[in-house]
XYZ file of C-alpha atoms in Angstrom:
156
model
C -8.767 21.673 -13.596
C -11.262 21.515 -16.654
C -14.182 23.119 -16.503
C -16.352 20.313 -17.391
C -15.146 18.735 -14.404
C -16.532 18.811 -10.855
C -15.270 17.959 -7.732
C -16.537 16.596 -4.841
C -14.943 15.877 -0.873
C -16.245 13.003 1.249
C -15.239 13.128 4.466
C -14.299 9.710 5.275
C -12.171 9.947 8.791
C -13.195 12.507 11.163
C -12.019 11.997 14.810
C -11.701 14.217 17.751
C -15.011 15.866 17.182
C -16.838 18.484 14.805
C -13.781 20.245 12.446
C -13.911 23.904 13.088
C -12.627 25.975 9.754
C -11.661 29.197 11.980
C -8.633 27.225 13.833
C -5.697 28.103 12.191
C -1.695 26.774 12.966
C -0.104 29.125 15.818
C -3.134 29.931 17.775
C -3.536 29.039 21.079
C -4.066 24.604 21.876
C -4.285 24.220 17.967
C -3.258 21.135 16.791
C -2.786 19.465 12.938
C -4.532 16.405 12.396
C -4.091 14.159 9.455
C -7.776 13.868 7.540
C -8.678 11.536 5.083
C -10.243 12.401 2.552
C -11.664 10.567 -1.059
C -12.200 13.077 -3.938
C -14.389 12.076 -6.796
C -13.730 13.982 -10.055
C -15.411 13.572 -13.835
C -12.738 12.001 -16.054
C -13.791 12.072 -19.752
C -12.964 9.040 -21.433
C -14.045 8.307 -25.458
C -15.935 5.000 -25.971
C -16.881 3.049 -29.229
C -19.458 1.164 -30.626
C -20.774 -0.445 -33.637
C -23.575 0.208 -35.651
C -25.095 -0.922 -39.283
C -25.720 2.123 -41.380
C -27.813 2.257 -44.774
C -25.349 2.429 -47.407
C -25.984 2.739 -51.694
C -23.680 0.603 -53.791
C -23.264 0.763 -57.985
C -23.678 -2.171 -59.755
C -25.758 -4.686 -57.846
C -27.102 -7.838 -59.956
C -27.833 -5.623 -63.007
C -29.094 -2.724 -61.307
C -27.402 1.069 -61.284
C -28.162 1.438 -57.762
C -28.666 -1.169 -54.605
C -29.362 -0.883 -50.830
C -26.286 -2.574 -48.876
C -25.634 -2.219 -44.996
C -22.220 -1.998 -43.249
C -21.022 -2.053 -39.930
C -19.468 1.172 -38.963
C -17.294 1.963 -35.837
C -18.695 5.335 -34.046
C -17.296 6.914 -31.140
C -18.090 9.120 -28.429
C -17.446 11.016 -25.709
C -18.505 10.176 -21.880
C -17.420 10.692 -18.379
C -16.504 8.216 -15.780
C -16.684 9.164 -12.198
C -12.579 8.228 -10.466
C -11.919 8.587 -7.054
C -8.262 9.036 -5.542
C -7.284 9.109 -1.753
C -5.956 12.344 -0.375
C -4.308 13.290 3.448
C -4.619 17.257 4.874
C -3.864 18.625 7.705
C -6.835 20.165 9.495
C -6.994 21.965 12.711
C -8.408 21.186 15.625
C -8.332 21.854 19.392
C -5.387 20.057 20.966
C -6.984 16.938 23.296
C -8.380 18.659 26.955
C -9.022 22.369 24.989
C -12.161 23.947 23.339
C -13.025 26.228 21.359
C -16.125 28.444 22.503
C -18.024 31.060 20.877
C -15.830 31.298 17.650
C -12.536 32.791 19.631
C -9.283 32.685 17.729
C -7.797 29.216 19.290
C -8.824 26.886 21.911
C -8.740 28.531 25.456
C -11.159 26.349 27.387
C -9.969 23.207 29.309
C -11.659 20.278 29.520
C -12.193 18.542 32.448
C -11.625 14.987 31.688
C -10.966 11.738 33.930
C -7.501 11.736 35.814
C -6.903 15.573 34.861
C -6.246 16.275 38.300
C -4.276 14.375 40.881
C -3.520 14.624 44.843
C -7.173 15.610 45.616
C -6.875 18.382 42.960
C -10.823 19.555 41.877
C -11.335 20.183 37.668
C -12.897 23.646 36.975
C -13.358 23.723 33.329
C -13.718 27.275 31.698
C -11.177 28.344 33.937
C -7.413 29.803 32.827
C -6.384 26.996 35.546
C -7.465 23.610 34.966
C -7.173 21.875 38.599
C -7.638 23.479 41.909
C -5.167 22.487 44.241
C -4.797 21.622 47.752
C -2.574 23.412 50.226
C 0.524 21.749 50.008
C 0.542 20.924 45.551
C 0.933 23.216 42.821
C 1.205 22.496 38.932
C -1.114 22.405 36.011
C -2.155 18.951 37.201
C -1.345 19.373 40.989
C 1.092 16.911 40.094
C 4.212 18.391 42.247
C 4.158 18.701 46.181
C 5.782 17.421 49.210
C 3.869 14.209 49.969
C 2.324 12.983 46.812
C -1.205 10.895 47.830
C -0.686 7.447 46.953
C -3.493 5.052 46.103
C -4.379 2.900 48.876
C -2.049 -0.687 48.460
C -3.236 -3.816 49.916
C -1.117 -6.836 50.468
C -2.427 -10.214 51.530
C -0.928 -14.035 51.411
């Protein structure tokens, strides 16, 4: 890039949450995101214009000398602010993980609606998101013997 030009980057989609720079691909519940961005950058560009300028001519009705003016082209140089559209990847904390306290990665569920199932109780800040009763394991309490079923009503 020139050096008389500067550059400038409006974020213009940011979902999920605050970006946090210190996330980096392969750490722990790190995920890419697709940003938006628009960059404006200084593009020089020459522009013209006209002007009348003072000019001496020989031999004007029987003098040596006369006054005439002429319109003269002049150009010069000015800058034009362009924008163009631009996708990166930038890292966040995968969807039910944060990040706390500047760790490398995202090690801290979030509790969130539905996290849990089969009477299973959220803990967030915990290595194990959902609590499970006796009879239900997985990361969800999603796997047991006799799932509980929502309550079905039937009428005619």
């Amino acid at each position: 890039m020139e050096p008389h030009m500067s550059a400038f980057i409006l974020l213009l989609l940011n979902v999920n949450g605050i970006r946090t720079s210190s996330l980096l691909p392969g750490m722990p519940n790190v995920c890419a995101h697709q940003e938006l961005t628009l960059v404006a950058q200084m593009q020089p560009c020459t522009k013209a214009f006209t002007r009348r300028v003072k000019v001496w001519r020989q031999g004007c009705a029987g003098q040596p000398w006369c006054v005439g003016y002429e319109r003269r082209m002049a150009y010069y140089k000015a800058y034009r602010q362009v924008y163009s559209q631009d996708h990166r990847a930038v890292y966040r904390c995968c969807p039910g993980w944060s990040q706390r306290n500047g760790e490398p990665g995202c090690l801290y569920p979030v509790c969130s609606y539905g996290a849990c199932f089969n009477g299973g109780q959220c803990h967030e800040g915990t290595s194990r998101l959902c609590r499970c009763p006796a009879g239900f394991e997985g990361t969800s309490c999603e796997y047991g013997e006799h799932p509980v079923l929502p309550p079905f009503s039937f009428s005619l």
